[in-house]
Tab-separated table of C-alpha atoms (C1' of nucleotides) in Angstrom:
chain	number	residue	atom	x	y	z
A	1	MET	CA	62.111	22.273	-41.827
A	2	LYS	CA	59.551	23.199	-44.594
A	3	THR	CA	56.226	24.794	-44.340
A	4	LYS	CA	53.539	24.769	-46.840
A	5	THR	CA	51.873	27.453	-47.450
A	6	LYS	CA	47.878	27.505	-47.268
A	7	GLY	CA	48.914	25.719	-44.101
A	8	LYS	CA	48.309	22.369	-45.542
A	9	LYS	CA	50.913	20.342	-44.066
A	10	GLN	CA	54.292	20.501	-42.307
A	11	ARG	CA	56.712	18.055	-43.775
A	12	GLN	CA	59.467	16.938	-42.166
A	13	THR	CA	62.402	17.040	-44.343
A	14	VAL	CA	66.022	15.604	-43.875
A	15	ASP	CA	68.217	18.397	-44.655
A	16	LYS	CA	71.661	19.339	-44.302
A	17	GLU	CA	71.181	21.830	-41.224
A	18	ALA	CA	69.784	18.866	-39.250
A	19	PHE	CA	72.440	16.622	-40.544
A	20	SER	CA	75.241	19.172	-39.563
A	21	GLU	CA	73.586	19.575	-36.075
A	22	GLU	CA	74.540	17.583	-32.889
A	23	PRO	CA	75.815	14.003	-33.337
A	24	ALA	CA	72.520	12.530	-31.796
A	25	MET	CA	70.196	14.093	-34.321
A	26	ARG	CA	72.768	13.336	-37.168
A	27	LYS	CA	72.754	9.796	-36.162
A	28	LYS	CA	68.956	9.611	-35.655
A	29	GLU	CA	68.719	11.214	-39.373
A	30	LEU	CA	70.905	8.898	-40.840
A	31	GLU	CA	68.973	5.949	-39.469
A	32	LYS	CA	65.766	7.379	-40.771
A	33	CYS	CA	67.215	7.737	-44.043
A	34	LEU	CA	68.601	4.401	-44.209
A	35	ARG	CA	65.639	2.952	-42.789
A	36	HIS	CA	63.664	4.342	-45.588
A	37	LYS	CA	65.885	3.205	-48.058
A	38	GLU	CA	65.719	-0.352	-47.005
A	39	ARG	CA	61.790	-0.150	-47.121
A	40	ARG	CA	62.171	1.182	-50.787
A	41	SER	CA	64.899	-1.255	-51.891
A	42	GLY	CA	63.077	-4.144	-50.321
A	43	GLY	CA	59.857	-3.440	-51.896
A	44	SER	CA	57.533	-5.773	-53.484
A	45	LYS	CA	58.493	-4.475	-56.635
A	46	GLU	CA	61.969	-4.848	-57.908
A	47	SER	CA	63.514	-2.360	-60.294
A	48	SER	CA	63.270	-3.161	-63.929
A	49	LYS	CA	65.585	-0.496	-64.588
A	50	VAL	CA	68.727	-1.565	-66.367
A	51	PRO	CA	71.877	-0.474	-64.140
A	52	THR	CA	74.165	1.922	-65.809
A	53	GLY	CA	77.559	1.139	-67.065
A	54	ARG	CA	78.899	4.116	-64.859
A	55	ALA	CA	81.707	2.711	-62.540
A	56	LYS	CA	80.507	2.766	-58.767
A	57	ARG	CA	81.555	5.559	-56.791
A	58	PRO	CA	83.676	4.716	-53.887
A	59	TRP	CA	81.866	6.326	-51.506
A	60	SER	CA	81.279	5.510	-47.843
A	61	THR	CA	77.803	5.131	-46.935
A	62	LYS	CA	78.009	8.786	-45.176
A	63	ASP	CA	79.223	10.127	-48.007
A	64	ARG	CA	76.664	8.835	-50.433
A	65	LEU	CA	73.904	9.949	-48.015
A	66	LEU	CA	75.509	13.523	-47.975
A	67	ARG	CA	75.607	13.426	-51.557
A	68	ARG	CA	71.758	12.321	-51.356
A	69	LEU	CA	71.050	14.974	-49.092
A	70	GLU	CA	72.403	17.510	-51.304
A	71	SER	CA	70.733	16.094	-54.259
A	72	ASN	CA	67.496	16.196	-52.243
A	73	GLU	CA	68.051	20.082	-51.598
A	74	ARG	CA	68.791	20.907	-55.305
A	75	GLU	CA	65.568	18.811	-56.592
A	76	ARG	CA	63.532	20.746	-53.687
A	77	GLN	CA	64.912	23.985	-55.063
A	78	ARG	CA	64.079	23.076	-58.496
A	79	MET	CA	60.833	22.185	-57.804
A	80	HIS	CA	60.370	24.989	-55.855
A	81	LYS	CA	61.284	27.310	-59.281
A	82	LEU	CA	58.656	25.028	-60.868
A	83	ASN	CA	56.180	25.988	-58.410
A	84	ASN	CA	57.080	29.689	-58.715
A	85	ALA	CA	56.728	29.471	-62.481
A	86	PHE	CA	53.493	28.063	-61.916
A	87	GLN	CA	51.944	30.587	-59.493
A	88	ALA	CA	53.438	33.531	-62.305
A	89	LEU	CA	51.532	31.424	-64.742
A	90	ARG	CA	47.951	31.648	-62.550
A	91	GLU	CA	48.447	35.134	-61.925
A	92	VAL	CA	48.096	36.124	-65.895
A	93	ILE	CA	45.583	33.931	-66.541
A	94	PRO	CA	41.969	35.199	-66.075
A	95	HIS	CA	40.014	32.930	-64.573
A	96	VAL	CA	36.637	33.078	-62.316
A	97	ARG	CA	38.072	30.932	-59.205
A	98	ALA	CA	39.927	33.897	-57.802
A	99	GLU	CA	39.291	32.482	-54.117
A	100	ASN	CA	40.704	29.059	-54.879
A	101	LYS	CA	43.717	28.363	-56.095
A	102	LEU	CA	44.094	26.691	-59.819
A	103	SER	CA	45.627	23.180	-59.579
A	104	LYS	CA	48.591	22.650	-61.800
A	105	ILE	CA	46.681	20.885	-64.496
A	106	GLU	CA	43.982	23.517	-64.219
A	107	THR	CA	46.572	25.831	-64.989
A	108	LEU	CA	48.097	24.516	-68.112
A	109	THR	CA	44.770	23.910	-69.736
A	110	LEU	CA	43.284	27.429	-68.876
A	111	ALA	CA	46.796	28.710	-70.280
A	112	LYS	CA	46.643	26.574	-73.397
A	113	ASN	CA	42.915	27.541	-74.031
A	114	TYR	CA	43.960	31.518	-73.255
A	115	ILE	CA	46.891	31.110	-75.681
A	116	LYS	CA	44.807	30.048	-78.171
A	117	SER	CA	41.851	32.686	-77.919
A	118	LEU	CA	44.578	35.157	-77.805
A	119	THR	CA	45.928	33.453	-80.970
A	120	SER	CA	42.586	33.600	-82.873
A	121	ILE	CA	41.660	37.360	-81.840
A	122	ILE	CA	45.253	38.379	-83.379
A	123	LEU	CA	44.588	36.280	-86.528
A	124	ASN	CA	41.348	37.851	-86.849
A	125	MET	CA	42.085	41.521	-86.109
A	126	SER	CA	45.322	41.328	-88.229
A	127	ASN	CA	43.125	39.622	-91.397
A	128	GLY	CA	46.708	38.259	-92.425
A	129	HIS	CA	48.327	34.651	-92.565
A	130	PHE	CA	49.243	33.041	-89.317
A	131	PRO	CA	50.756	29.726	-88.927
A	132	ALA	CA	48.414	26.949	-87.875
A	133	VAL	CA	48.307	26.367	-84.292
A	134	GLU	CA	47.650	22.873	-84.235
A	135	GLY	CA	51.118	20.813	-84.906
A	136	MET	CA	53.375	23.314	-84.285
A	137	GLY	CA	54.970	21.204	-81.613
A	138	GLY	CA	58.686	22.855	-80.630
A	139	ALA	CA	58.117	26.086	-82.882
A	140	TRP	CA	55.844	27.534	-79.929
A	141	GLY	CA	58.978	28.004	-77.713
A	142	SER	CA	60.772	29.949	-80.363
A	143	LYS	CA	59.733	30.933	-83.763
A	144	LEU	CA	56.025	30.851	-83.265
A	145	HIS	CA	56.372	32.968	-80.053
A	146	LYS	CA	58.448	35.926	-82.050
A	147	GLU	CA	55.844	35.807	-84.671
A	148	ILE	CA	52.856	36.292	-82.290
A	149	ILE	CA	54.616	39.355	-80.454
A	150	VAL	CA	55.605	40.588	-84.062
A	151	ALA	CA	51.660	39.744	-85.071
A	152	SER	CA	50.444	41.172	-81.652
A	153	SER	CA	52.528	44.124	-82.328
A	154	LEU	CA	51.214	44.716	-85.944
A	155	SER	CA	47.434	44.148	-85.095
A	156	PHE	CA	47.818	46.720	-82.250
A	157	PHE	CA	49.616	49.149	-84.676
A	158	PHE	CA	46.703	48.620	-87.412
A	159	PHE	CA	44.157	48.685	-84.682
A	160	PHE	CA	45.331	52.129	-83.622
A	161	LEU	CA	45.471	53.626	-86.860
A	162	LYS	CA	42.395	52.662	-87.656
A	163	THR	CA	40.652	54.132	-84.620
A	164	ASN	CA	42.467	57.445	-84.483
A	165	ARG	CA	41.722	58.478	-87.470
B	1	DT	C1'	36.278	7.236	-46.615
B	2	DA	C1'	37.918	7.576	-51.102
B	3	DG	C1'	40.169	10.105	-54.434
B	4	DG	C1'	42.217	14.385	-55.756
B	5	DC	C1'	46.250	17.297	-55.243
B	6	DC	C1'	50.613	18.043	-53.701
B	7	DA	C1'	55.759	17.823	-51.744
B	8	DT	C1'	59.555	14.897	-51.094
B	9	DC	C1'	62.284	11.257	-51.915
B	10	DT	C1'	64.892	8.530	-54.698
B	11	DG	C1'	67.587	6.268	-58.719
B	12	DG	C1'	67.959	6.463	-63.298
B	13	DT	C1'	69.262	8.964	-67.302
B	14	DC	C1'	70.482	12.997	-70.269
B	15	DC	C1'	73.697	17.084	-70.838
B	16	DT	C1'	77.486	20.127	-69.773
C	1	DA	C1'	82.199	14.156	-62.883
C	2	DG	C1'	78.443	16.383	-61.188
C	3	DG	C1'	74.471	19.005	-61.892
C	4	DA	C1'	69.618	19.136	-64.127
C	5	DC	C1'	66.027	16.520	-65.422
C	6	DC	C1'	62.344	12.914	-64.816
C	7	DA	C1'	59.073	9.435	-63.566
C	8	DG	C1'	57.813	6.640	-59.884
C	9	DA	C1'	56.863	5.970	-55.008
C	10	DT	C1'	55.027	7.652	-51.053
C	11	DG	C1'	52.615	9.755	-47.064
C	12	DG	C1'	49.876	14.041	-45.585
C	13	DC	C1'	46.115	17.280	-46.182
C	14	DC	C1'	41.370	18.216	-47.602
C	15	DT	C1'	36.801	17.623	-49.737
C	16	DA	C1'	32.804	15.741	-51.564
DNA sequence: TAGGCCATCTGGTCCT
DNA sequence: AGGACCAGATGGCCTA
């Protein structure tokens, strides 16, 4: 059972704990999963994806379900990590809506604008060359990131020298 | 009540 | 081979 923050909703998850409980419960969850699966596969929209060439695994229905549940759990953990990262980002972005939690899209947009602002501030302060912000693509994650840190440090250093003379 | 936002499930694909 | 990543689907909660 997972509880969402904000008391928004309580969602029933078919997790391994439930799976390993008493047989009646286990059977119920199994049936629920299979029903859900049938509903999806028997839906109006047929999957247009080309089946992979990978050999079919000789797993029983139960094994398949167990692996599915494990996979679900991993995916849940991954999403939780992603949400933690979003939360960490929210906490470092200055914004006016302190009482309302920023949505994910708002967080990303604000972060982008914030970075842009800081970059232009650094650029103005250092008065030197700085790589163009637009069109840098993947470089943001590595090379440019280091350059920003170096530029920030230099800017701060020069600023410090000027103001402490 | 419609629309926005979100968590979760799921199956395909990529990567190690 | 198996885990990570991704995108689509689904359904719940909240607000205007």
